[in-house]
mmCIF file of C-alpha atoms in Angstrom:
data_model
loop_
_atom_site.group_PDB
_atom_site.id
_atom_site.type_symbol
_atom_site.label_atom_id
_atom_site.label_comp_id
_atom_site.label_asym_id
_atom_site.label_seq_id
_atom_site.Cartn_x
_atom_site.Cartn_y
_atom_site.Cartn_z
ATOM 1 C CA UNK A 9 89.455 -7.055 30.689
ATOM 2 C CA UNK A 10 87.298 -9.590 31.803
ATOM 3 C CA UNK A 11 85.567 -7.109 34.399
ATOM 4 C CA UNK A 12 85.215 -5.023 31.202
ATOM 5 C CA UNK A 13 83.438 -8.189 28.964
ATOM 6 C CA UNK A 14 80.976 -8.934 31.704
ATOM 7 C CA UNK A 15 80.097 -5.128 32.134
ATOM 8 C CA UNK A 16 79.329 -5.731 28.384
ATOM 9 C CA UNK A 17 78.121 -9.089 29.074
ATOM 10 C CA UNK A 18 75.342 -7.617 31.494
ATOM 11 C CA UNK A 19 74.500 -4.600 29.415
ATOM 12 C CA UNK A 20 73.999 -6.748 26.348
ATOM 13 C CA UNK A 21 71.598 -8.992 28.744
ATOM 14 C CA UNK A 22 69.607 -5.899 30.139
ATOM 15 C CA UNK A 23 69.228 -4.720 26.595
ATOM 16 C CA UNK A 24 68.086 -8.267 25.772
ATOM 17 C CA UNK A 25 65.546 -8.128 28.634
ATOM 18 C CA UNK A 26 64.160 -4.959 27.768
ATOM 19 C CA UNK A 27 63.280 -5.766 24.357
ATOM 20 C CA UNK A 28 61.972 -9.016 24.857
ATOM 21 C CA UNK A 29 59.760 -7.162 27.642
ATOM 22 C CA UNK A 30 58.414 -4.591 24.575
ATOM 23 C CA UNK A 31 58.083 -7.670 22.450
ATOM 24 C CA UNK A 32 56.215 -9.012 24.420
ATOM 25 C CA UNK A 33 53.884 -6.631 25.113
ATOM 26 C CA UNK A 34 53.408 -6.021 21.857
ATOM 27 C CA UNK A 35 52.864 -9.732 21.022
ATOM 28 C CA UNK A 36 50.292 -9.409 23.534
ATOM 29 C CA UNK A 37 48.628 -6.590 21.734
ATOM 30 C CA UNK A 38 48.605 -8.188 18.145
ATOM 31 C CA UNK A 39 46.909 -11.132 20.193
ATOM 32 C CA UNK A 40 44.519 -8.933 21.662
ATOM 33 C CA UNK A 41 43.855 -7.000 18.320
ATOM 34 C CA UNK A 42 43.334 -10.021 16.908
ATOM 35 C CA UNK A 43 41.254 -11.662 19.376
ATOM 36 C CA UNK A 44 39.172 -8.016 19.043
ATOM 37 C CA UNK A 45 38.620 -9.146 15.097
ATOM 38 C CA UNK A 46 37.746 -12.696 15.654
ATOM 39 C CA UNK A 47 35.345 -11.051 17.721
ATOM 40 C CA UNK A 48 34.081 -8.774 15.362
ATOM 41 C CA UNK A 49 33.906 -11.233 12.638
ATOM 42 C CA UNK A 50 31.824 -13.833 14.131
ATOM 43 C CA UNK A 51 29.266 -11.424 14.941
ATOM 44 C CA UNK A 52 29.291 -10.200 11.577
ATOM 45 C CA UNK A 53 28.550 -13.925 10.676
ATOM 46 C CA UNK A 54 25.975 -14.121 13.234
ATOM 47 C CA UNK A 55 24.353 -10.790 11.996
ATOM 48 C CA UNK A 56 24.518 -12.151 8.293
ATOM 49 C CA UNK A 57 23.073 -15.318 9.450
ATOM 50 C CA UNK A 58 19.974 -13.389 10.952
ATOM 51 C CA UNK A 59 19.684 -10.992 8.178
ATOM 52 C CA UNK A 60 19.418 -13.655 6.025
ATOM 53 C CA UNK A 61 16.605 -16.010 8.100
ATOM 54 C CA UNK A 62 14.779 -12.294 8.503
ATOM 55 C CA UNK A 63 14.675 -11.591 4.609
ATOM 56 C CA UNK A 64 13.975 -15.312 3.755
ATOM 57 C CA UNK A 65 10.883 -14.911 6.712
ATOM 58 C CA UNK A 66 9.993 -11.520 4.660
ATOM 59 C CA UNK A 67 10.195 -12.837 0.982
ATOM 60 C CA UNK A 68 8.082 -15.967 2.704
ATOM 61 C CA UNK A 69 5.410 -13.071 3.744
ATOM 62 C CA UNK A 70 5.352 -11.343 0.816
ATOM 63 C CA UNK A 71 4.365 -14.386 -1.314
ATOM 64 C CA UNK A 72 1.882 -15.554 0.750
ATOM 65 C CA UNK A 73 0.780 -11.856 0.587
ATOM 66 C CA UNK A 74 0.988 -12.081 -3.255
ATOM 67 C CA UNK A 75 -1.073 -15.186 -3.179
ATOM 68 C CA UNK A 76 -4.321 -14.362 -0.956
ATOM 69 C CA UNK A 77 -4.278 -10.995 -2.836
ATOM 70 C CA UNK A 78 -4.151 -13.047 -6.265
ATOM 71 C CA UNK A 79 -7.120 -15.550 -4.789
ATOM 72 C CA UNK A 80 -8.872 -12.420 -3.313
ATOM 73 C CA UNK A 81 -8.757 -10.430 -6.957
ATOM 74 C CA UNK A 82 -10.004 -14.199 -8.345
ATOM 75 C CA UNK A 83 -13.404 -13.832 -5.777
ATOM 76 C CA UNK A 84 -14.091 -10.606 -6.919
ATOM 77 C CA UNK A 85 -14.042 -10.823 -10.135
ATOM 78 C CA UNK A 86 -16.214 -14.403 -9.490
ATOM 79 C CA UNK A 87 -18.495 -12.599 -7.869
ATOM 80 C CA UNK A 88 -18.912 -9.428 -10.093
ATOM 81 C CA UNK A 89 -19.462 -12.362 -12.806
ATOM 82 C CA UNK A 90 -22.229 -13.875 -10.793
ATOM 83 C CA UNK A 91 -23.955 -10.673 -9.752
ATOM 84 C CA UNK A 92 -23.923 -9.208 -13.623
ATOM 85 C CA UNK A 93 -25.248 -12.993 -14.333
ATOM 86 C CA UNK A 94 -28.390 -12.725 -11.945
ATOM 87 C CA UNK A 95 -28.853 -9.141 -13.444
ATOM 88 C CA UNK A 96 -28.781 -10.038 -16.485
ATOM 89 C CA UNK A 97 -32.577 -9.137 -17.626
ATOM 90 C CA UNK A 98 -32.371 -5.718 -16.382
ATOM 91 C CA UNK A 99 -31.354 -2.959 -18.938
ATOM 92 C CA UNK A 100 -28.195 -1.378 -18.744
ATOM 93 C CA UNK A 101 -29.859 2.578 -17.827
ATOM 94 C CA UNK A 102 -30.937 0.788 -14.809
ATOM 95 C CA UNK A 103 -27.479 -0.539 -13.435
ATOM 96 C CA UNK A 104 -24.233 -1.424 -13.649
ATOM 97 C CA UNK A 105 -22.033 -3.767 -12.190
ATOM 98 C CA UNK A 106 -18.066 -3.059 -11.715
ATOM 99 C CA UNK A 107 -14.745 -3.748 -9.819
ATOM 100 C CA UNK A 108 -13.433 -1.179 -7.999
ATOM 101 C CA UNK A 109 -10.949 -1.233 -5.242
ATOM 102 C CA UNK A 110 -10.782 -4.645 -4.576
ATOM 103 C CA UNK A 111 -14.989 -4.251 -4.251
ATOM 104 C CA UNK A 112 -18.312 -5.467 -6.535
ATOM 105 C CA UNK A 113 -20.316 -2.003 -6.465
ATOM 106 C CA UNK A 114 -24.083 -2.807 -7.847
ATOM 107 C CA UNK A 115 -25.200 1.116 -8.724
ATOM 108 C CA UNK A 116 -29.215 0.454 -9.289
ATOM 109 C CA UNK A 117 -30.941 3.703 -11.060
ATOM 110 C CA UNK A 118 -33.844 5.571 -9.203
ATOM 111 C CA UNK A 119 -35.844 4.976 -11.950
ATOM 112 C CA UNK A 120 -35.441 1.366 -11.060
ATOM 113 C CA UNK A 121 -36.492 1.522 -7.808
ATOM 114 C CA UNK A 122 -38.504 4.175 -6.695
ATOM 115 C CA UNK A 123 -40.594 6.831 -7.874
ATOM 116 C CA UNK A 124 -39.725 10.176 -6.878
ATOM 117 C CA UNK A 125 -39.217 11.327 -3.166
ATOM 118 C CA UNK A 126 -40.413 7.883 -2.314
ATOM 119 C CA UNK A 127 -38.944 5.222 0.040
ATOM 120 C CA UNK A 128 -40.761 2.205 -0.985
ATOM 121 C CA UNK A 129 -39.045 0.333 -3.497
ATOM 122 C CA UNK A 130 -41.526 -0.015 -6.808
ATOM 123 C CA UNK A 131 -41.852 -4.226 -7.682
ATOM 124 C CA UNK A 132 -39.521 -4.079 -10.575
ATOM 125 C CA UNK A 133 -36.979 -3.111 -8.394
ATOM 126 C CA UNK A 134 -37.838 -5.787 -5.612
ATOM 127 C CA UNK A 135 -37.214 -8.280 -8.515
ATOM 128 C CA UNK A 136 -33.670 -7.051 -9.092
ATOM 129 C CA UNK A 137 -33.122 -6.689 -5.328
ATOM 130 C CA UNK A 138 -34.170 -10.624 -5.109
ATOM 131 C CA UNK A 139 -32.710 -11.927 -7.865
ATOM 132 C CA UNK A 140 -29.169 -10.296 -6.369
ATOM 133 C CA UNK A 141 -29.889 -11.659 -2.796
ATOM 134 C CA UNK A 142 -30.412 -14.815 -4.691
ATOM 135 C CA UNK A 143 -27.035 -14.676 -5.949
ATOM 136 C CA UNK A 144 -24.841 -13.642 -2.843
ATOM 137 C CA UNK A 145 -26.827 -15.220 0.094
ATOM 138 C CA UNK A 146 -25.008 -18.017 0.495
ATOM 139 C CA UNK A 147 -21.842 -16.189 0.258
ATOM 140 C CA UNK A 148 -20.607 -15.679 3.857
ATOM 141 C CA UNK A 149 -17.502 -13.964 2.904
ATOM 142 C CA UNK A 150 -18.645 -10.845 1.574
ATOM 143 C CA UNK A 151 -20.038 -7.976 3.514
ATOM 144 C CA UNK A 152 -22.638 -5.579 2.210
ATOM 145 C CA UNK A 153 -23.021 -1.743 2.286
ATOM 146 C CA UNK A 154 -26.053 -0.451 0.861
ATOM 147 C CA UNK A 155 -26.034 3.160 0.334
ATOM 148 C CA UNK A 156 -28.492 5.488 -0.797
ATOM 149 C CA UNK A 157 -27.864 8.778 -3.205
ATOM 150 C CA UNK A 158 -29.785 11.505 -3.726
ATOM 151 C CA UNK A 159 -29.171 15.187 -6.259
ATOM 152 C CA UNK A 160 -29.337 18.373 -4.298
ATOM 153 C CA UNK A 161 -32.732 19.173 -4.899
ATOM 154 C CA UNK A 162 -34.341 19.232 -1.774
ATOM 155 C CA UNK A 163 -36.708 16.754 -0.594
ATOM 156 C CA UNK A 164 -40.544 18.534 -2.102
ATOM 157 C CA UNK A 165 -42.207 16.989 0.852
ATOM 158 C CA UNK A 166 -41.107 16.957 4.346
ATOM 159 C CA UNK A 167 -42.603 14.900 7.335
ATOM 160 C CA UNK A 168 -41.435 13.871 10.721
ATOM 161 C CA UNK A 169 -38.963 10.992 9.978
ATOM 162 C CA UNK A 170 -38.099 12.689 6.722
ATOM 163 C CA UNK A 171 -36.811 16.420 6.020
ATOM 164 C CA UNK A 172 -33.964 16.449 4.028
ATOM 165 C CA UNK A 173 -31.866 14.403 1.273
ATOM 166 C CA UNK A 174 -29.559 12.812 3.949
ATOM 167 C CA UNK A 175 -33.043 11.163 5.496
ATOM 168 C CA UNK A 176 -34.176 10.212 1.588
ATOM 169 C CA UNK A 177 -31.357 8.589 1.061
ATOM 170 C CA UNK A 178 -31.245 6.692 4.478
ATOM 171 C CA UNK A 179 -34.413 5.657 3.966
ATOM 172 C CA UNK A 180 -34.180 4.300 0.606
ATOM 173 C CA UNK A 181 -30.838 1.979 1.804
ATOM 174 C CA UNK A 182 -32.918 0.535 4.665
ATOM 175 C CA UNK A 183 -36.242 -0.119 2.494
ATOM 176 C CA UNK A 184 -33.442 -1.668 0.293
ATOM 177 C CA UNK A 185 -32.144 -3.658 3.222
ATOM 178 C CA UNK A 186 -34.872 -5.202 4.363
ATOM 179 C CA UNK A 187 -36.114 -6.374 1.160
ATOM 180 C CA UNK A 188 -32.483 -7.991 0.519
ATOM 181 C CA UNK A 189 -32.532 -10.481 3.924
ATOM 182 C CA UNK A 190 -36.389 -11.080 3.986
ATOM 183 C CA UNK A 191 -34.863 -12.684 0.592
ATOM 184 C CA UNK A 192 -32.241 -14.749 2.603
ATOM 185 C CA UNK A 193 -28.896 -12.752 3.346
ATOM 186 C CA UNK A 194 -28.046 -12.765 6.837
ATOM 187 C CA UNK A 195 -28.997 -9.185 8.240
ATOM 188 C CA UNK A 196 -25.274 -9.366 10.508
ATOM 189 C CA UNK A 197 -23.531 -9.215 6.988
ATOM 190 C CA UNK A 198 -25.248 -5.779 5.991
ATOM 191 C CA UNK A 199 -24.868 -1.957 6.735
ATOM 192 C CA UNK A 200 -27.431 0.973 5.722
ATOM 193 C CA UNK A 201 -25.901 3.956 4.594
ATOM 194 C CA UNK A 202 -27.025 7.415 3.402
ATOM 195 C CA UNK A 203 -24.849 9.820 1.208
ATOM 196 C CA UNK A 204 -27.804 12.232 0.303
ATOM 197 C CA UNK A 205 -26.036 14.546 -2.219
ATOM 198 C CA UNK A 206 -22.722 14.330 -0.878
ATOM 199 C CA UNK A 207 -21.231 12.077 -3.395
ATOM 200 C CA UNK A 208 -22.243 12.828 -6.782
ATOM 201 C CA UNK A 209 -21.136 10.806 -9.825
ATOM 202 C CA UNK A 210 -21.834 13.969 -11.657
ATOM 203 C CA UNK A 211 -22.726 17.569 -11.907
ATOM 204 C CA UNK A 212 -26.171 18.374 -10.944
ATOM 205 C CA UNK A 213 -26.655 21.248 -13.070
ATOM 206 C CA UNK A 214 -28.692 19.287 -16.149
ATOM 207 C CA UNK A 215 -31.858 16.715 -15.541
ATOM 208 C CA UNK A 216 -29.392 13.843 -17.077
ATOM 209 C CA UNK A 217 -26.863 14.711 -14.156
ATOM 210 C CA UNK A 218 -29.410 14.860 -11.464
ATOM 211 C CA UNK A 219 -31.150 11.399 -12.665
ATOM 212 C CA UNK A 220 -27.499 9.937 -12.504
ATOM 213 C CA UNK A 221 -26.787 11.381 -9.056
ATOM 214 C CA UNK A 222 -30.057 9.503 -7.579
ATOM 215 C CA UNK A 223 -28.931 6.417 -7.084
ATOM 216 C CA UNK A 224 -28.634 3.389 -4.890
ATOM 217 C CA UNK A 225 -25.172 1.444 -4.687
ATOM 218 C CA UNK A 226 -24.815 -2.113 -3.213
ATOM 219 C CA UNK A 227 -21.249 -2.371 -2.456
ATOM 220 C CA UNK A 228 -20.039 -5.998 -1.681
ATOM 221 C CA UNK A 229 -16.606 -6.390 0.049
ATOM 222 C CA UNK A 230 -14.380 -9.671 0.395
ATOM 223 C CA UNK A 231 -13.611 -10.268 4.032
ATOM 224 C CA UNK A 232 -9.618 -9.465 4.187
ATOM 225 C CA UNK A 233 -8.907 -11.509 7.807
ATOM 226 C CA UNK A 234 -6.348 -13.719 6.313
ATOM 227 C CA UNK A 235 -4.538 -10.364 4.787
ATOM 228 C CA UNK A 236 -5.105 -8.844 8.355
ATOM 229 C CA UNK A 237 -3.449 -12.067 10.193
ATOM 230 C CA UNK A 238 -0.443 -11.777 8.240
ATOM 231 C CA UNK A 239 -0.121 -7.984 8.362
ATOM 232 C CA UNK A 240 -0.402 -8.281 12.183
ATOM 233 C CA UNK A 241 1.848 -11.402 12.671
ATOM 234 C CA UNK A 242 4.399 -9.232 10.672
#
């Protein structure tokens, strides 16, 4: 009998030892499982924690975006007030001054400022170029495209520095030019520009079109290098 009880004895023991071996190993599993989702949930945390600085860094971007572009839109239309100011006098047929883009575009009439086929700018128009150069010289954030227009009626007399409308209307923007810094804007701040008939406001298949197409516009841009800092640094 008792040989029997400690045969039962020592089974009851091995079967005691080979459970506790699988319950251990799987306490050792739920430990490692769990250590896996500690794991997993701090760098969830962490990854939270840097969304949340990056989107706070972004929403910081796009306001000071917001506000340059708010102060930019506030130069512009400044400026278009001051240049429409200066050009006051000058009849409305002659030009116009508007916002577009983000830019001040002075469009001055042909009638204004030359006579026909000609590149020297008539002394009405040297008043309106002055007065305007008057008004923006001592604006060093702006730059300054001049750009001359023409219809598609070919130039009636040709020459050697002159045979077509993209010449004309070349021409015309540099005459325009150097009126506008022998007035006082710094020549560094300007670019000449020809369109000839390229870029029509209009059809030019009536007189009224054509006298609309010849044209002159002075197109005045804000410098953008704050915007550009930001965009870059982004």
């Amino acid at each position: 009998i008792s040989q029997q009880k400690n045969e039962q004895l020592q089974t009851y023991y091995d079967e005691m030892v080979k459970n506790s071996g699988k319950l251990n190993k799987n306490l050792a599993e739920k430990q490692k499982q769990l250590m896996e989702l500690e794991i997993s949930m701090e760098l969830a945390r962490k990854r939270n924690e840097e969304l949340s600085t990056s989107l706070e860094e972004r929403e910081k971007k796009v306001m000071e975006l917001e506000t340059i572009l708010a102060e930019k839109d506030k130069a512009v239309q400044d400026l278009k007030n001051l240049v429409s100011n200066a050009l006051l006098n000058f009849a409305e047929n002659d030009l116009s001054v508007e916002v577009r883009n983000g830019k001040v575009y002075v469009s001055l009439s042909e009638q204004l400022l030359f006579k026909s086929g000609s590149i020297t700018v008539d002394p009405k128009g040297v008043t309106a170029l002055k007065k305007l150069a008057e008004a923006i010289k001592n604006n060093e954030d702006i730059n300054i495209m001049v750009e001359g227009h023409t219809d598609d009626v070919p130039v009636s007399k040709t020459s050697q520095y002159m045979k077509n409308n993209w010449d004309l209307s070349v021409m015309r923007a540099t005459s325009i030019v150097k009126i506008i810094t022998e007035a006082g804007v710094a020549p560094e701040r300007i670019t000449a520009a020809g369109r000839g008939e390229f870029q029509p406001v209009t059809n030019n298949e009536t007189a009224e079109g054509r006298k609309s197409n010849r044209r002159t516009e002075i197109i005045l841009t804000p410098k953008l290098d704050e915007l550009f800092q930001i965009l870059q640094s982004n």
